[in-house]
PDB file of C-alpha atoms in Angstrom:
ATOM      1  CA  MET F   1     -69.085  13.044 -82.954  1.00  0.00           C
ATOM      2  CA  GLU F   2     -68.058  14.716 -79.634  1.00  0.00           C
ATOM      3  CA  SER F   3     -71.656  15.817 -79.015  1.00  0.00           C
ATOM      4  CA  ASP F   4     -72.456  12.004 -79.292  1.00  0.00           C
ATOM      5  CA  ARG F   5     -69.889  11.367 -76.350  1.00  0.00           C
ATOM      6  CA  ILE F   6     -70.980  14.555 -74.006  1.00  0.00           C
ATOM      7  CA  HIS F   7     -74.890  13.150 -74.525  1.00  0.00           C
ATOM      8  CA  LYS F   8     -73.738   9.864 -72.785  1.00  0.00           C
ATOM      9  CA  LEU F   9     -72.922  11.406 -69.805  1.00  0.00           C
ATOM     10  CA  THR F  10     -75.154  11.580 -66.927  1.00  0.00           C
ATOM     11  CA  GLU F  11     -76.109  14.662 -64.977  1.00  0.00           C
ATOM     12  CA  ALA F  12     -74.375  13.737 -61.906  1.00  0.00           C
ATOM     13  CA  GLN F  13     -71.104  12.895 -64.155  1.00  0.00           C
ATOM     14  CA  ARG F  14     -71.711  16.463 -65.543  1.00  0.00           C
ATOM     15  CA  VAL F  15     -71.945  18.303 -62.185  1.00  0.00           C
ATOM     16  CA  CYS F  16     -68.718  16.418 -60.863  1.00  0.00           C
ATOM     17  CA  LEU F  17     -67.272  17.481 -64.259  1.00  0.00           C
ATOM     18  CA  ARG F  18     -67.980  21.026 -63.783  1.00  0.00           C
ATOM     19  CA  MET F  19     -66.649  21.057 -60.044  1.00  0.00           C
ATOM     20  CA  VAL F  20     -63.137  19.626 -61.395  1.00  0.00           C
ATOM     21  CA  LEU F  21     -63.091  22.697 -63.786  1.00  0.00           C
ATOM     22  CA  MET F  22     -63.329  24.862 -60.936  1.00  0.00           C
ATOM     23  CA  HIS F  23     -60.224  23.037 -59.432  1.00  0.00           C
ATOM     24  CA  LEU F  24     -61.925  21.266 -56.625  1.00  0.00           C
ATOM     25  CA  SER F  25     -60.515  17.919 -55.465  1.00  0.00           C
ATOM     26  CA  SER F  26     -62.694  14.893 -55.374  1.00  0.00           C
ATOM     27  CA  LYS F  27     -62.697  15.232 -51.515  1.00  0.00           C
ATOM     28  CA  ASP F  28     -63.866  18.710 -52.026  1.00  0.00           C
ATOM     29  CA  ILE F  29     -66.740  17.713 -54.366  1.00  0.00           C
ATOM     30  CA  ALA F  30     -67.916  14.680 -52.198  1.00  0.00           C
ATOM     31  CA  ARG F  31     -68.274  17.247 -49.531  1.00  0.00           C
ATOM     32  CA  GLU F  32     -70.208  19.750 -51.579  1.00  0.00           C
ATOM     33  CA  LEU F  33     -72.209  16.844 -53.001  1.00  0.00           C
ATOM     34  CA  GLY F  34     -73.061  15.171 -49.725  1.00  0.00           C
ATOM     35  CA  ILE F  35     -71.756  11.980 -51.302  1.00  0.00           C
ATOM     36  CA  SER F  36     -68.490  10.003 -50.629  1.00  0.00           C
ATOM     37  CA  PRO F  37     -65.221  10.731 -52.343  1.00  0.00           C
ATOM     38  CA  HIS F  38     -65.111   6.863 -53.835  1.00  0.00           C
ATOM     39  CA  THR F  39     -68.404   7.872 -55.674  1.00  0.00           C
ATOM     40  CA  VAL F  40     -67.172  11.005 -57.163  1.00  0.00           C
ATOM     41  CA  ASP F  41     -64.079   9.487 -58.179  1.00  0.00           C
ATOM     42  CA  GLN F  42     -66.172   6.598 -60.020  1.00  0.00           C
ATOM     43  CA  ARG F  43     -68.212   8.809 -61.974  1.00  0.00           C
ATOM     44  CA  LEU F  44     -65.293  11.003 -63.085  1.00  0.00           C
ATOM     45  CA  ARG F  45     -63.883   7.375 -64.160  1.00  0.00           C
ATOM     46  CA  MET F  46     -66.898   6.731 -66.258  1.00  0.00           C
ATOM     47  CA  ALA F  47     -66.943  10.216 -67.528  1.00  0.00           C
ATOM     48  CA  ILE F  48     -63.374   9.972 -68.749  1.00  0.00           C
ATOM     49  CA  GLN F  49     -64.079   6.698 -70.234  1.00  0.00           C
ATOM     50  CA  ALA F  50     -67.200   7.858 -72.034  1.00  0.00           C
ATOM     51  CA  LEU F  51     -65.235  10.496 -73.797  1.00  0.00           C
ATOM     52  CA  GLY F  52     -62.443   8.788 -74.272  1.00  0.00           C
ATOM     53  CA  VAL F  53     -59.904  11.120 -72.874  1.00  0.00           C
ATOM     54  CA  ALA F  54     -56.637  10.722 -70.626  1.00  0.00           C
ATOM     55  CA  ASN F  55     -57.640  12.314 -67.407  1.00  0.00           C
ATOM     56  CA  ARG F  56     -60.089  14.501 -65.231  1.00  0.00           C
ATOM     57  CA  PHE F  57     -58.994  17.996 -66.542  1.00  0.00           C
ATOM     58  CA  GLU F  58     -59.118  16.823 -69.970  1.00  0.00           C
ATOM     59  CA  ALA F  59     -63.167  15.627 -69.839  1.00  0.00           C
ATOM     60  CA  ALA F  60     -63.943  18.751 -67.670  1.00  0.00           C
ATOM     61  CA  ARG F  61     -62.454  21.302 -70.819  1.00  0.00           C
ATOM     62  CA  ILE F  62     -64.375  19.187 -73.337  1.00  0.00           C
ATOM     63  CA  LEU F  63     -67.341  19.574 -71.181  1.00  0.00           C
ATOM     64  CA  ALA F  64     -67.033  23.100 -70.548  1.00  0.00           C
ATOM     65  CA  LYS F  65     -66.370  23.392 -74.251  1.00  0.00           C
ATOM     66  CA  TYR F  66     -69.226  21.829 -75.595  1.00  0.00           C
ATOM     67  CA  GLU F  67     -71.476  23.759 -72.684  1.00  0.00           C
ATOM     68  CA  SER F  68     -70.630  27.348 -73.751  1.00  0.00           C
ATOM     69  CA  PRO F  69     -68.217  27.467 -77.033  1.00  0.00           C
ATOM     70  CA  ASN F  70     -66.606  30.738 -76.362  1.00  0.00           C
ATOM     71  CA  PRO F  71     -66.417  30.898 -72.407  1.00  0.00           C
ATOM     72  CA  TYR F  72     -63.824  33.206 -72.183  1.00  0.00           C
ATOM     73  CA  GLN F  73     -63.502  36.892 -74.115  1.00  0.00           C
ATOM     74  CA  SER F  74     -60.385  37.570 -75.684  1.00  0.00           C
ATOM     75  CA  ALA F  75     -58.033  39.937 -74.015  1.00  0.00           C
ATOM     76  CA  VAL F  76     -56.857  41.987 -76.968  1.00  0.00           C
ATOM     77  CA  TYR F  77     -59.808  44.366 -76.786  1.00  0.00           C
ATOM     78  CA  GLN F  78     -60.519  46.512 -73.759  1.00  0.00           C
ATOM     79  CA  THR F  79     -64.141  48.063 -73.964  1.00  0.00           C
ATOM     80  CA  PRO F  80     -64.151  51.959 -72.744  1.00  0.00           C
ATOM     81  CA  HIS F  81     -66.733  51.122 -70.142  1.00  0.00           C
ATOM     82  CA  VAL F  82     -64.487  49.580 -68.028  1.00  0.00           C
ATOM     83  CA  ALA F  83     -63.842  51.732 -64.664  1.00  0.00           C
ATOM     84  CA  PRO F  84     -60.479  52.642 -64.424  1.00  0.00           C
ATOM     85  CA  GLU F  85     -58.218  51.559 -61.446  1.00  0.00           C
ATOM     86  CA  PRO F  86     -58.506  53.705 -58.414  1.00  0.00           C
ATOM     87  CA  VAL F  87     -56.246  55.926 -57.442  1.00  0.00           C
ATOM     88  CA  HIS F  88     -54.857  55.562 -53.554  1.00  0.00           C
ATOM     89  CA  ALA F  89     -54.250  58.574 -51.572  1.00  0.00           C
ATOM     90  CA  THR F  90     -50.537  58.452 -50.998  1.00  0.00           C
ATOM     91  CA  VAL F  91     -48.170  59.726 -48.150  1.00  0.00           C
ATOM     92  CA  GLY F  92     -44.634  60.726 -47.976  1.00  0.00           C
ATOM     93  CA  LEU F  93     -42.638  59.253 -45.289  1.00  0.00           C
ATOM     94  CA  SER F  94     -41.852  62.649 -43.998  1.00  0.00           C
ATOM     95  CA  ASP F  95     -45.831  62.668 -43.635  1.00  0.00           C
ATOM     96  CA  ILE F  96     -45.383  59.818 -40.961  1.00  0.00           C
ATOM     97  CA  HIS F  97     -43.453  61.739 -38.673  1.00  0.00           C
ATOM     98  CA  GLY F  98     -45.553  64.701 -38.908  1.00  0.00           C
ATOM     99  CA  VAL F  99     -43.327  67.017 -41.365  1.00  0.00           C
ATOM    100  CA  ARG F 100     -45.245  67.777 -44.578  1.00  0.00           C
ATOM    101  CA  GLN F 101     -43.172  67.364 -47.765  1.00  0.00           C
ATOM    102  CA  SER F 102     -43.971  70.921 -48.975  1.00  0.00           C
ATOM    103  CA  ASP F 103     -42.129  72.049 -45.934  1.00  0.00           C
ATOM    104  CA  THR F 104     -39.041  70.259 -46.153  1.00  0.00           C
ATOM    105  CA  GLY F 105     -38.615  69.899 -49.956  1.00  0.00           C
ATOM    106  CA  PHE F 106     -38.447  66.229 -49.250  1.00  0.00           C
ATOM    107  CA  HIS F 107     -39.480  63.617 -52.278  1.00  0.00           C
ATOM    108  CA  GLY F 108     -38.750  60.315 -51.123  1.00  0.00           C
ATOM    109  CA  SER F 109     -40.735  57.267 -51.857  1.00  0.00           C
ATOM    110  CA  ALA F 110     -44.575  57.749 -51.031  1.00  0.00           C
ATOM    111  CA  VAL F 111     -46.665  54.774 -49.536  1.00  0.00           C
ATOM    112  CA  ARG F 112     -50.412  54.451 -49.865  1.00  0.00           C
ATOM    113  CA  GLU F 113     -52.078  55.884 -46.578  1.00  0.00           C
ATOM    114  CA  GLU F 114     -53.636  52.688 -45.393  1.00  0.00           C
ATOM    115  CA  GLN F 115     -49.917  51.423 -45.302  1.00  0.00           C
ATOM    116  CA  ILE F 116     -48.769  53.503 -42.913  1.00  0.00           C
ATOM    117  CA  ALA F 117     -49.526  51.113 -40.106  1.00  0.00           C
ATOM    118  CA  PHE F 118     -47.077  48.463 -41.384  1.00  0.00           C
ATOM    119  CA  ARG F 119     -44.135  50.907 -41.945  1.00  0.00           C
ATOM    120  CA  THR F 120     -40.928  50.098 -40.145  1.00  0.00           C
ATOM    121  CA  PRO F 121     -40.474  52.922 -37.814  1.00  0.00           C
ATOM    122  CA  ALA F 122     -37.331  54.945 -38.480  1.00  0.00           C
ATOM    123  CA  PHE F 123     -35.506  54.103 -35.155  1.00  0.00           C
ATOM    124  CA  ALA F 124     -35.785  50.460 -36.474  1.00  0.00           C
ATOM    125  CA  THR F 125     -34.195  51.054 -39.941  1.00  0.00           C
ATOM    126  CA  SER F 126     -31.206  53.772 -38.587  1.00  0.00           C
ATOM    127  CA  GLY F 127     -27.823  52.713 -37.778  1.00  0.00           C
ATOM    128  CA  SER F 128     -28.187  53.839 -34.405  1.00  0.00           C
ATOM    129  CA  PHE F 129     -29.210  50.252 -33.557  1.00  0.00           C
ATOM    130  CA  ILE F 130     -26.880  47.039 -33.630  1.00  0.00           C
ATOM    131  CA  ASN F 131     -27.412  45.120 -36.458  1.00  0.00           C
ATOM    132  CA  LEU F 132     -28.701  41.711 -35.952  1.00  0.00           C
ATOM    133  CA  PRO F 133     -27.438  38.216 -37.466  1.00  0.00           C
ATOM    134  CA  PHE F 134     -30.994  37.588 -39.263  1.00  0.00           C
ATOM    135  CA  PRO F 135     -33.177  39.677 -41.273  1.00  0.00           C
ATOM    136  CA  THR F 136     -35.846  42.007 -39.541  1.00  0.00           C
ATOM    137  CA  PRO F 137     -38.783  43.969 -41.150  1.00  0.00           C
ATOM    138  CA  GLY F 138     -36.949  46.821 -42.037  1.00  0.00           C
ATOM    139  CA  ARG F 139     -33.903  45.344 -43.279  1.00  0.00           C
ATOM    140  CA  GLU F 140     -35.038  42.007 -45.381  1.00  0.00           C
ATOM    141  CA  ARG F 141     -31.358  40.573 -46.328  1.00  0.00           C
ATOM    142  CA  ASN F 142     -28.630  39.653 -43.814  1.00  0.00           C
ATOM    143  CA  ASP F 143     -25.857  42.560 -44.855  1.00  0.00           C
ATOM    144  CA  LEU F 144     -23.664  42.363 -41.595  1.00  0.00           C
ATOM    145  CA  ASN F 145     -19.842  42.970 -42.630  1.00  0.00           C
ATOM    146  CA  LEU F 146     -17.281  41.304 -41.503  1.00  0.00           C
ATOM    147  CA  LEU F 147     -16.155  42.951 -38.393  1.00  0.00           C
ATOM    148  CA  GLN F 148     -19.927  42.476 -37.257  1.00  0.00           C
ATOM    149  CA  ARG F 149     -19.979  38.719 -37.920  1.00  0.00           C
ATOM    150  CA  LEU F 150     -17.187  38.338 -35.968  1.00  0.00           C
ATOM    151  CA  GLY F 151     -18.478  40.177 -33.281  1.00  0.00           C
ATOM    152  CA  TRP F 152     -21.590  38.236 -33.220  1.00  0.00           C
ATOM    153  CA  ILE F 153     -19.930  34.888 -33.581  1.00  0.00           C
ATOM    154  CA  VAL F 154     -17.619  35.963 -30.230  1.00  0.00           C
ATOM    155  CA  SER F 155     -20.734  37.316 -28.553  1.00  0.00           C
ATOM    156  CA  ILE F 156     -22.931  34.212 -29.147  1.00  0.00           C
ATOM    157  CA  SER F 157     -19.803  32.293 -27.822  1.00  0.00           C
ATOM    158  CA  ILE F 158     -19.461  34.121 -24.664  1.00  0.00           C
ATOM    159  CA  GLY F 159     -23.055  33.906 -23.837  1.00  0.00           C
ATOM    160  CA  SER F 160     -23.302  30.404 -24.740  1.00  0.00           C
ATOM    161  CA  ALA F 161     -20.028  29.698 -22.053  1.00  0.00           C
ATOM    162  CA  ILE F 162     -21.783  31.758 -19.379  1.00  0.00           C
ATOM    163  CA  ALA F 163     -25.311  30.091 -19.696  1.00  0.00           C
ATOM    164  CA  PHE F 164     -23.697  26.676 -19.704  1.00  0.00           C
ATOM    165  CA  GLY F 165     -21.633  27.934 -16.313  1.00  0.00           C
ATOM    166  CA  GLY F 166     -24.820  29.185 -14.690  1.00  0.00           C
ATOM    167  CA  LEU F 167     -26.439  25.264 -15.551  1.00  0.00           C
ATOM    168  CA  LEU F 168     -23.682  23.644 -14.025  1.00  0.00           C
ATOM    169  CA  ALA F 169     -23.424  25.665 -11.143  1.00  0.00           C
ATOM    170  CA  GLY F 170     -27.252  25.291 -10.620  1.00  0.00           C
ATOM    171  CA  LEU F 171     -26.680  21.661 -10.915  1.00  0.00           C
ATOM    172  CA  ASP F 172     -23.869  21.640  -8.284  1.00  0.00           C
ATOM    173  CA  ALA F 173     -26.425  23.752  -5.994  1.00  0.00           C
ATOM    174  CA  LEU F 174     -29.169  21.256  -6.436  1.00  0.00           C
ATOM    175  CA  LYS F 175     -26.755  18.244  -5.572  1.00  0.00           C
ATOM    176  CA  ARG F 176     -25.286  19.981  -2.355  1.00  0.00           C
ATOM    177  CA  LEU F 177     -28.933  20.505  -1.336  1.00  0.00           C
ATOM    178  CA  PHE F 178     -30.133  17.326  -1.264  1.00  0.00           C
ATOM    179  CA  ASN F 179     -26.864  15.734  -0.170  1.00  0.00           C
ATOM    180  CA  VAL F 180     -27.433  17.411   3.166  1.00  0.00           C
TER     181      VAL F 180
END
């Protein structure tokens, strides 16, 4: 019964349904086929009507099931011929700063060799610098204590007052310049 309905589909409708199965939109399908999106939608509507389903995805699944009855291999059994995952070379944090781990006995967290360029420098994460009131690469969360928060509030308000005073002084100077 289902095969009778699928035989009613034209090749153009089948092509559109195969592309729907690849999660392409009507605009993307139209671009690929060199037709208008309206034509794609019309073909899909006719295919949905011929198959008697509710939407384009169900129609695409029915067509895929008909064309290849067992499209996916069960994930229960893993063949022994699959290559194992590659082991990446890792470098300790002390290796980044030029000291070998074996020399210091340091066994901290390790990073892959290609990630070294993306590590946050040690000075950016140390407590020697001022904690900023927004997330930074080394410190993703805003973890300021109460005193630091109050300090930033006072600093920002003083900075705003100075900036506003500078703006007023500049405007006053321009007024005096043009009133001469």
